[in-house]
Coordinates of C-alpha atoms and ligand atoms in Angstrom, one line a residue:
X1 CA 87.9 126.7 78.6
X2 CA 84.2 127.0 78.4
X3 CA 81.9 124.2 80.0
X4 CA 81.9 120.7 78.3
X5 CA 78.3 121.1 77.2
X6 CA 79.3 124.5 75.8
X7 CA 81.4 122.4 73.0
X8 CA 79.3 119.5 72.9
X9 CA 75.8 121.6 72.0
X10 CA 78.3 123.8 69.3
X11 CA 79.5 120.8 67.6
X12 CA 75.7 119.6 68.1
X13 CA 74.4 122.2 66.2
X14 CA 77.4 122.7 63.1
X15 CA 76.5 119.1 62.6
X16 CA 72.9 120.1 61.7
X17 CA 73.8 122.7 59.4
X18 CA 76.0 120.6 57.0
X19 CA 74.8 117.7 55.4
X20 CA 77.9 115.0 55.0
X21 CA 81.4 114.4 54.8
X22 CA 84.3 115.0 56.8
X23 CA 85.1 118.6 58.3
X24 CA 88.6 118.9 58.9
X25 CA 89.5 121.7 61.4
X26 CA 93.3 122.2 61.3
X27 CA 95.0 123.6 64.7
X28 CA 98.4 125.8 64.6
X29 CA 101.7 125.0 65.6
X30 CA 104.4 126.3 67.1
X31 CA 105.9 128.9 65.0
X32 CA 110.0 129.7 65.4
X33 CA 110.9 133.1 65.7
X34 CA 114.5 132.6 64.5
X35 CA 114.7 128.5 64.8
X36 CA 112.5 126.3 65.9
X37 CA 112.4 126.1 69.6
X38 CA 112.3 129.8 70.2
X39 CA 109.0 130.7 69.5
X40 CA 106.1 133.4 69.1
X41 CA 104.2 133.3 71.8
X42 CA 101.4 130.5 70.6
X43 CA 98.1 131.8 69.5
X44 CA 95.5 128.5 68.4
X45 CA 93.3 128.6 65.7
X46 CA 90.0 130.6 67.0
X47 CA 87.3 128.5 64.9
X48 CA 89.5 125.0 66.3
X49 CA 88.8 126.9 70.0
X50 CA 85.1 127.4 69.2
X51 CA 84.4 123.9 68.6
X52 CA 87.1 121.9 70.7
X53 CA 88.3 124.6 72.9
X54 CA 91.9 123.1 73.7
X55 CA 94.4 125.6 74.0
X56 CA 97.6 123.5 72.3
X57 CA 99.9 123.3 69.5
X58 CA 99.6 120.7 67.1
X59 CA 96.4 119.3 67.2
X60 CA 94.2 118.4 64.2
X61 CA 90.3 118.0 64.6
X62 CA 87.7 115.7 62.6
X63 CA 84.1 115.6 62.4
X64 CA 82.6 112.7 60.2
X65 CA 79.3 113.6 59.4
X66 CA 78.6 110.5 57.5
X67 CA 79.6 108.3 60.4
X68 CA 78.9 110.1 63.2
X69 CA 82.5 110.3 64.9
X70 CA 84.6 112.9 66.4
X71 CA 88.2 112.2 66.6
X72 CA 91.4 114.6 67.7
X73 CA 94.6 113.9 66.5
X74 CA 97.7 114.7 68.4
X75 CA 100.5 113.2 70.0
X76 CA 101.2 113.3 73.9
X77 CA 104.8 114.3 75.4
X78 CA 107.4 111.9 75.6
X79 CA 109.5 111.9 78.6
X80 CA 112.0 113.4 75.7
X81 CA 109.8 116.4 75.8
X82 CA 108.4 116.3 80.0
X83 CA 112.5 117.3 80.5
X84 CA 111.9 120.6 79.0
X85 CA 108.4 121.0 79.4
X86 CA 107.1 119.6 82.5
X87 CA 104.3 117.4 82.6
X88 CA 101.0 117.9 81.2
X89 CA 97.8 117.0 80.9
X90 CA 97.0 114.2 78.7
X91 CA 95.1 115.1 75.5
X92 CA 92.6 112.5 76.1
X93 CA 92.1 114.2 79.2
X94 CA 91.8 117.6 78.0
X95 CA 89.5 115.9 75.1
X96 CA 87.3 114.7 77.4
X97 CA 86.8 118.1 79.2
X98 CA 85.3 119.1 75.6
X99 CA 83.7 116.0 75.1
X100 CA 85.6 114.2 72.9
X101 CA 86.6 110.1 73.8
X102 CA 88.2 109.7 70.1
X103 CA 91.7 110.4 70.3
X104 CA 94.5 109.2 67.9
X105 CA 98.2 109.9 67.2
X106 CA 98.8 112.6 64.8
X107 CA 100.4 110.1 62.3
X108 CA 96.7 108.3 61.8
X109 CA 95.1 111.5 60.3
X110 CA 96.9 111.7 57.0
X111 CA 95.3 107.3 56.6
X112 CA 92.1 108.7 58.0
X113 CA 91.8 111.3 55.2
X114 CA 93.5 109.1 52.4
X115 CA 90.2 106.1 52.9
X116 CA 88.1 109.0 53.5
X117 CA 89.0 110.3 49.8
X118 CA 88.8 107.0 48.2
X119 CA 85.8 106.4 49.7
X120 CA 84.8 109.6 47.8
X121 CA 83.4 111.2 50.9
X122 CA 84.4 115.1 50.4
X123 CA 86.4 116.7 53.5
X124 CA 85.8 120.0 54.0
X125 CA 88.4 122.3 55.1
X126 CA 88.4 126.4 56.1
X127 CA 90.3 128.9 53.8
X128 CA 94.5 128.5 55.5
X129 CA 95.9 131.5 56.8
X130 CA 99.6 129.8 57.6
X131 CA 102.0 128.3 55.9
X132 CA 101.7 125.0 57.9
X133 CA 97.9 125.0 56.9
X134 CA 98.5 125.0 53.2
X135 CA 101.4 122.1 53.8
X136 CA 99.3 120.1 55.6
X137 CA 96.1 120.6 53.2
X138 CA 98.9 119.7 50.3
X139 CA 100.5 116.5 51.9
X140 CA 96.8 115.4 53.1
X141 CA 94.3 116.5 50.1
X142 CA 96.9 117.1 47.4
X143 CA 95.2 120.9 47.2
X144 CA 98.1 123.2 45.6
X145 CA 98.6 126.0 47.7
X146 CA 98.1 128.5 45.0
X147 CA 94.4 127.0 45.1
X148 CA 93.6 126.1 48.6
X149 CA 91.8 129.4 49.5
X150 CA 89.0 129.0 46.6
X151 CA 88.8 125.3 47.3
X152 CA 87.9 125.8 51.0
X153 CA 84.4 124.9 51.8
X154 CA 81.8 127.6 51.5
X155 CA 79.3 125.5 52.9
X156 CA 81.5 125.1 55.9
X157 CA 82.2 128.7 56.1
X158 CA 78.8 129.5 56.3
X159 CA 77.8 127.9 59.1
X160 CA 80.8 128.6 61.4
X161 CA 79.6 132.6 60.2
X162 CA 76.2 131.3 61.1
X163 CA 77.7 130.7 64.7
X164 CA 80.5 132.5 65.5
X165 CA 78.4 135.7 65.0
X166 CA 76.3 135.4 67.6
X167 CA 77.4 135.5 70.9
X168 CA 76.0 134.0 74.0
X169 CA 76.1 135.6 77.4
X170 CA 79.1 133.6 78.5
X171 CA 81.5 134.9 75.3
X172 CA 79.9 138.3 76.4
X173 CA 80.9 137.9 79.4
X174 CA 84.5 137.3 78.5
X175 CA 84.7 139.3 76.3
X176 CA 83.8 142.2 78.9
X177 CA 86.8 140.8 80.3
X178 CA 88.7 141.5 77.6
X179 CA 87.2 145.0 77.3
X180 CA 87.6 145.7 80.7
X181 CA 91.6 144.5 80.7
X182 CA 91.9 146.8 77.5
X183 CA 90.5 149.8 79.3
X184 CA 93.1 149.9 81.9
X185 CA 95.5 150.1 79.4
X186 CA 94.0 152.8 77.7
X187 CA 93.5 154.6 81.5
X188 CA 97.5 153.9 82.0
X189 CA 97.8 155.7 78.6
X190 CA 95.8 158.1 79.0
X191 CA 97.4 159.5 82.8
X192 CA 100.3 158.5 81.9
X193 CA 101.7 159.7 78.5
X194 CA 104.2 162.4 78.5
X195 CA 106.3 164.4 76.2
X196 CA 109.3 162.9 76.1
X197 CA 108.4 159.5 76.2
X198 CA 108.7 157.0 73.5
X199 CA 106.0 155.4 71.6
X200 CA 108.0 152.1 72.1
X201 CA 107.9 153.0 76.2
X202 CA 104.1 153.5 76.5
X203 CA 103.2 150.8 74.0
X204 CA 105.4 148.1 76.2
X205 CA 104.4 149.0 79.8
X206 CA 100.5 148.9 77.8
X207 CA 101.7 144.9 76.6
X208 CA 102.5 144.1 80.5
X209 CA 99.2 145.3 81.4
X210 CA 97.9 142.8 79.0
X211 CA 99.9 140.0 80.4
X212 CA 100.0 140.8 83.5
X213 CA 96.1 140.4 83.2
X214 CA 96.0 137.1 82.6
X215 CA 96.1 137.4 78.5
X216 CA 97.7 138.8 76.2
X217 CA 97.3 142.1 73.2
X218 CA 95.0 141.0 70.6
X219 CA 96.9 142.6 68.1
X220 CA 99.7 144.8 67.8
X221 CA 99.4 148.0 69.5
X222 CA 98.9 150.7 67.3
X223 CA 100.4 154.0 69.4
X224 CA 101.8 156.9 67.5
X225 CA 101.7 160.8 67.2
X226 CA 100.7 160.0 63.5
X227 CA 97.9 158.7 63.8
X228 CA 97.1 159.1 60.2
X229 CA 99.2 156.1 59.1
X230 CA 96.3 153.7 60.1
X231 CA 98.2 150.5 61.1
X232 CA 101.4 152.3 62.3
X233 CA 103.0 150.7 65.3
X234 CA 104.8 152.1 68.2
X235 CA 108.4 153.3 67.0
X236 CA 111.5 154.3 69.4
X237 CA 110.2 157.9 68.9
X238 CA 109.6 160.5 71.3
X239 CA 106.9 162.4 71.4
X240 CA 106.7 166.2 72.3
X241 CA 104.0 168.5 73.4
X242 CA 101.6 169.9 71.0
X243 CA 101.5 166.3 69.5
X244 CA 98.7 164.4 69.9
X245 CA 99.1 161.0 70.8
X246 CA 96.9 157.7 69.0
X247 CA 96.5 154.5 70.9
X248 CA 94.6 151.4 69.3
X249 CA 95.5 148.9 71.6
X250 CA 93.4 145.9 73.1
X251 CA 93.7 143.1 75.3
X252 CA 92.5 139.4 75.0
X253 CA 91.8 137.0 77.6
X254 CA 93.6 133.5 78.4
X255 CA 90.6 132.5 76.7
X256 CA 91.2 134.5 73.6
X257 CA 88.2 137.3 73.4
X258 CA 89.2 139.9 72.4
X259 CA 88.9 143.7 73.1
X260 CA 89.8 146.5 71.0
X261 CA 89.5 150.1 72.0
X262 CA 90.9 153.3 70.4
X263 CA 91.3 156.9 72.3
X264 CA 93.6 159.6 71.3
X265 CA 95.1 162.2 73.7
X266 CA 97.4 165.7 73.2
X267 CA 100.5 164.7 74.9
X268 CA 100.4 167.9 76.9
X269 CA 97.9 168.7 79.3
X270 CA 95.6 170.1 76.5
X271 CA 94.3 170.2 73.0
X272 CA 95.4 173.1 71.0
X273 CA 92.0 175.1 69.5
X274 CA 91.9 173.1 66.0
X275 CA 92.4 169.9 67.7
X276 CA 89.8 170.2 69.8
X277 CA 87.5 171.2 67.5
X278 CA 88.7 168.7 65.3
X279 CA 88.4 165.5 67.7
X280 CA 84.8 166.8 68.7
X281 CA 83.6 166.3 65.1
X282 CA 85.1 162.1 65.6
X283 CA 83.3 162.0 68.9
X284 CA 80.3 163.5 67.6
X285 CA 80.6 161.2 64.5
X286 CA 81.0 158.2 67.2
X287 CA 78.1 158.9 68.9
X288 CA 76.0 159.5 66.5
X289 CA 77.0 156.1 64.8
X290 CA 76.6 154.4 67.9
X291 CA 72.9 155.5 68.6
X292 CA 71.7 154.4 65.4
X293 CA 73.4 150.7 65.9
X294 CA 70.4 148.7 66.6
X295 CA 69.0 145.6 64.8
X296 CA 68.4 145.5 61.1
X297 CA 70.0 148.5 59.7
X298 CA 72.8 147.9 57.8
X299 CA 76.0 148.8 59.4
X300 CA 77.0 150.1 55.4
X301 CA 74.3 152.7 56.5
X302 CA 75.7 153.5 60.1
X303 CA 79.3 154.0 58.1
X304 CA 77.8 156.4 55.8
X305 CA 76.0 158.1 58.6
X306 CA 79.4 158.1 60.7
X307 CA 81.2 159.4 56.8
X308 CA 78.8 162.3 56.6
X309 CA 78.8 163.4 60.2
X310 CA 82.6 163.6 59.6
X311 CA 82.2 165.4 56.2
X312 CA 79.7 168.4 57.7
X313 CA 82.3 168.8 60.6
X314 CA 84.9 169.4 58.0
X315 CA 82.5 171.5 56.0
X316 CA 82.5 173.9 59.4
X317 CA 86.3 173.6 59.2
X318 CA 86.2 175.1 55.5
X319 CA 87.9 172.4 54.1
X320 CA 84.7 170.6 52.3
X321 CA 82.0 172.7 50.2
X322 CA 78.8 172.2 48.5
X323 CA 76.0 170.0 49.4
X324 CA 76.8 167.0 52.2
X325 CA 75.1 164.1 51.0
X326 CA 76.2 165.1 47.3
X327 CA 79.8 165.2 48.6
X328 CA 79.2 161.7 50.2
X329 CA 77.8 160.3 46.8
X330 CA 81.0 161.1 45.7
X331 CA 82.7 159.3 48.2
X332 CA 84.4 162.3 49.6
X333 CA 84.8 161.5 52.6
X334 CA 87.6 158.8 51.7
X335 CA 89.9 162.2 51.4
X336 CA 89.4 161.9 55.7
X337 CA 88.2 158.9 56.7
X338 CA 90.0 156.0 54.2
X339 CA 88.8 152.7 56.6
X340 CA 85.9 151.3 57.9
X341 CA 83.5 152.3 60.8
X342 CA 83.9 149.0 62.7
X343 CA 84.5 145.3 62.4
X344 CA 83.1 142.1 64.0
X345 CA 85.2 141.2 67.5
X346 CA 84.9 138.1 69.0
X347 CA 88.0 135.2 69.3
X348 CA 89.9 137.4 67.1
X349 CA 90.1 141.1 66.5
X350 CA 88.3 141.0 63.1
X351 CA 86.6 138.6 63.9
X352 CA 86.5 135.6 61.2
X353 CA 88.3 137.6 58.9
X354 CA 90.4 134.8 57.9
X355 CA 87.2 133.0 56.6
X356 CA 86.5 135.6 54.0
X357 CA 85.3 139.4 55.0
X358 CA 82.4 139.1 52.2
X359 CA 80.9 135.8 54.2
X360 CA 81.4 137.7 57.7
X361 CA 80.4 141.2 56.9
X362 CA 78.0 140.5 54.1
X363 CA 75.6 138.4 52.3
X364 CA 74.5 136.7 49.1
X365 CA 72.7 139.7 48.5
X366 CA 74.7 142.2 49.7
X367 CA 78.6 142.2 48.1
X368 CA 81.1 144.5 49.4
X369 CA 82.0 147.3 47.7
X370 CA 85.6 147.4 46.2
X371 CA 85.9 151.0 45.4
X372 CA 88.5 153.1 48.0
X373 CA 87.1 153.5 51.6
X374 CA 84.2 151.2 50.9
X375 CA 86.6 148.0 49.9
X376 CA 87.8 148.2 53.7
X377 CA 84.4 148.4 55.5
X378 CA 84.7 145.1 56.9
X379 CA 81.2 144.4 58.1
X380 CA 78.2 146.0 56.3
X381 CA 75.5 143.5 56.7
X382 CA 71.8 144.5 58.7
X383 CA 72.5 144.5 62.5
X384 CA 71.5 141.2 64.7
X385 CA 71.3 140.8 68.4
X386 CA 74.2 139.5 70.1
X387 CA 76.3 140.7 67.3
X388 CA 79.6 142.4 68.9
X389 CA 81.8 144.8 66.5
X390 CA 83.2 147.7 67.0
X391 CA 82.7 151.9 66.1
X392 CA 85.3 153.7 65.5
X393 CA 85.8 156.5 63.4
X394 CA 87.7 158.8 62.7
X395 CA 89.5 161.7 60.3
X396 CA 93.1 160.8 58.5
X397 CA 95.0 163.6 56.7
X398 CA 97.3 161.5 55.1
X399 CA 99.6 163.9 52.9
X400 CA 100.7 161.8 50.1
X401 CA 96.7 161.1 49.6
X402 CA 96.6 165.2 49.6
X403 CA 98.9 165.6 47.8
X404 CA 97.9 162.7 44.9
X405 CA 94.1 164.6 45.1
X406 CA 95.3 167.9 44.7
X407 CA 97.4 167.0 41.8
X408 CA 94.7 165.7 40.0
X409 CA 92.0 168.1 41.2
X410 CA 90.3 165.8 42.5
X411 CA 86.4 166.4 43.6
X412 CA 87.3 170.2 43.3
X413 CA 83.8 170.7 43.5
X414 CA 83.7 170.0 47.0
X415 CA 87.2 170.4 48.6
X416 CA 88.7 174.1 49.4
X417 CA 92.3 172.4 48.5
X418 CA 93.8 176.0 50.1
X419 CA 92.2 175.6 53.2
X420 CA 93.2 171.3 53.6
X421 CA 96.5 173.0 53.1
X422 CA 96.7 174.0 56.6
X423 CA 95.6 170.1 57.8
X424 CA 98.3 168.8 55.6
X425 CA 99.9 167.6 59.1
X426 CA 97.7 167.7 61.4
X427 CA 97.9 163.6 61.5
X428 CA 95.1 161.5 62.7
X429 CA 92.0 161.0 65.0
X430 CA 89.9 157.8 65.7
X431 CA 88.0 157.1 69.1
X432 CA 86.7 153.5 68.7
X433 CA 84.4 151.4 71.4
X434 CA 82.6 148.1 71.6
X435 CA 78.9 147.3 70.9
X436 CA 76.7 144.4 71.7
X437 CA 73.6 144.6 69.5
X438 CA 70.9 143.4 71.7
X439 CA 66.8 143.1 70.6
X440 CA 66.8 146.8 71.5
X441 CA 69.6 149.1 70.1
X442 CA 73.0 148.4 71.6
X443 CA 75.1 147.8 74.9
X444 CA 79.0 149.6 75.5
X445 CA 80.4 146.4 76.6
X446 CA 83.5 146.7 79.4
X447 CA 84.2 149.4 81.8
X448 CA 83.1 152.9 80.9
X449 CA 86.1 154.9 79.2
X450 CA 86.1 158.5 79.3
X451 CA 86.3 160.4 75.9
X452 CA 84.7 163.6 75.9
X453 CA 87.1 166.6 75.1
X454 CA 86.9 168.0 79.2
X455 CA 87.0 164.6 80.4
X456 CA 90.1 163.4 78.2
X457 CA 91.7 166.5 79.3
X458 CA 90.8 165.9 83.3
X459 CA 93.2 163.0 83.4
X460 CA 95.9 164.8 81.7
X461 CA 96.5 167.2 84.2
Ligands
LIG1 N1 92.5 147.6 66.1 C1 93.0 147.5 64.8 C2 91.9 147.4 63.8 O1 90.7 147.4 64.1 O2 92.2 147.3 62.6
MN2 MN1 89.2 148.0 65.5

């Protein structure tokens, strides 16, 4: 938990941006893995953290504009539940540490919310992401679930973005926490990948790093010799020499910033010719992205940079002809490189994603694109300091999209479909780091992580 003013002066300042009624911030549960008492590991909602910072299931938040109050619902353990849990600390206790006084049984909320529509104040609420958020917004607001994501509160959206976005030193700091946690893992990957391993066997000992931290992974680790399939994760697989090995894997903190780093590795001791050649393009892609990520250019402009490094390198490999930034007008560069360059990071890994990428990433004036590649560039809005998202590029020969483009002939103007023949399986690249965007250009937040070609290769020996 942060400091009490830290909450006090947020909640101080969201008050100021929105005008009246109630804002309703809705807190996660428990969820059951197979029945109710054996459950995922609990993860709280990260805008209800923002605001009110208490790390709990089950715990409802209200802000009444109109009349100035501040109340958390929740209900305290009963000496039914201290047998299994232990005790606790109170929830008015916690509260307090945040700066709320205002605390109430759960069962008051649904009355609260029932006077505060017949009263015709409006309560705003964030788009749900769970299925206990669109239960709740039914039993409480009578919003049908099919509806409840367009009936969520844009102007309440917009000034969580209008926060959540910017970090202050203290999230930077933790969140160099988090960075530097999720570059041991990526060190214990790196020196300690072998052929013969299992993906399943890396990826777990990476987990216990995460834990053993202090945290947790902020997402499922993504570690596979096919590094193509973009959200693959770890299989019972083992992987052989000549293969070369992806890991996306990141850490977050007991306070939930996150990390998320990318390196890829040969699972030898070396790269073989092409891959080398083939992972400097990425790195030189990288770099070159991450020089020009300063404040005010558009990040859509640092991804087509990024796209058209990648697309001269594979113009030296003889798989792309013609003129570059023709070829790029032409969006071929989705043939390598089908994602985005880099997303916001923050309390969650995409940061704020579940609040609408177009309101994150963008703005009223600039709508995301929805044609392939561009639709999953998560963040393309002009660069501001204290922004933190991550770069990561990288080049994807995905054979079923090879395959559908050389059916149809696709761009033939600009691909040598002979030569991609030979990259049909060479999998998949992506080196990814994290940026602060400061008044200046940018900072690598965390621990340095080595990824040029000799230096990747010095810790495989
Ligand atoms: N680290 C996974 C992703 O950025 O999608
Ligand atoms: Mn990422």
């Amino acid at each position: 938990m942060l400091s009490k003013s830290t909450y006090l002066n947020r909640r101080l300042t969201l008050k100021t941006k929105l005008g009246g009624g109630l804002l309703l911030f809705l807190g996660n549960e428990e969820s059951g893995m197979n029945y109710r008492d054996n459950v995922y590991s609990f993860r709280q909602d990260s805008t209800f953290l923002y605001y009110f910072g208490i790390d709990q299931a089950s715990l409802t938040a209200v802000i009444d504009l109109d009349n100035d109050q501040e109340i958390l619902f929740g209900d305290e353990l009963t000496i039914d539940d201290i047998v299994w849990t232990g005790p606790k600390e109170a929830i008015s206790e916690k509260a307090a540490k945040v700066g709320v006084t205002e605390v109430k049984p759960a069962s008051a909320l649904g009355s609260l919310l029932k006077d505060a529509l017949s009263k015709g104040q409006t309560v705003h609420f964030l788009p749900p992401y769970r299925g206990e958020h669109y239960l709740k917004l039914q039993e409480w607001l009578h919003i049908n679930p099919a509806e409840a994501t367009q009936k969520a509160s844009v102007s309440f959206i917009k000034a969580v973005v209008s926060m959540r976005s910017y970090k202050t030193e203290e999230e930077v700091a933790e969140i160099e926490k988090a960075v530097d946690t999720s570059v041991d893992m990526h060190l214990s990957f790196m020196r300690e990948t072998r052929a013969g391993m299992t993906e399943k066997e890396i990826a777990g000992k990476l987990q216990s790093i995460a834990i053993g931290q202090g945290g947790d992974i902020s997402y499922p680790i993504i570690l596979t010799v096919n590094g193509e399939i973009l959200h693959t994760h770890a299989r019972d697989l083992a992987i052989r020499d000549g293969q070369m090995a992806l890991c996306d894997a990141g850490a977050e903190t007991a306070m939930h910033y996150c990390g998320d780093l990318t390196r890829t590795i040969p699972v030898g001791n070396a790269f073989t010719t092409i891959q080398k050649e083939m992972y400097q393009i990425v790195l030189d892609a990288q770099e070159a992205a991450i020089a020009a990520c300063k404040p005010g250019i558009l990040f859509k402009d640092v991804h087509k940079l990024a796209s058209t490094k990648l697309v001269e390198g594979m113009k030296q490999m003889g798989v792309v002809k013609g003129d570059v930034a023709e070829a790029i007008e032409h969006d071929v560069h989705t043939l390598f490189f089908q994602c985005g360059l880099g997303h916001m990071m923050g309390l969650d890994v995409h940061d704020m994603e579940n609040l609408g990428e177009q309101y994150v990433g963008y703005t009223d004036d600039l709508i995301k694109g929805t044609a392939f590649g561009w639709k999953s560039l998560r963040l393309g809005r002009a660069l501001e300091p204290g922004f933190v998202l991550t770069v990561e590029p990288g080049l994807y020969l995905i054979p079923t999209l090879i395959d559908r483009w050389k059916a149809e002939n696709k761009l033939a103007q600009f691909i040598n479909y002979e030569k991609l023949e030979l990259f049909r399986d060479f999998t998949g690249i992506r080196i990814e780091d994290n940026l602060l965007i400061t008044e200046t250009g940018n900072r690598l937040l965390g621990k340095e992580l080595v990824k040029s070609v000799a230096d990747v290769e010095g810790l495989r020996g």
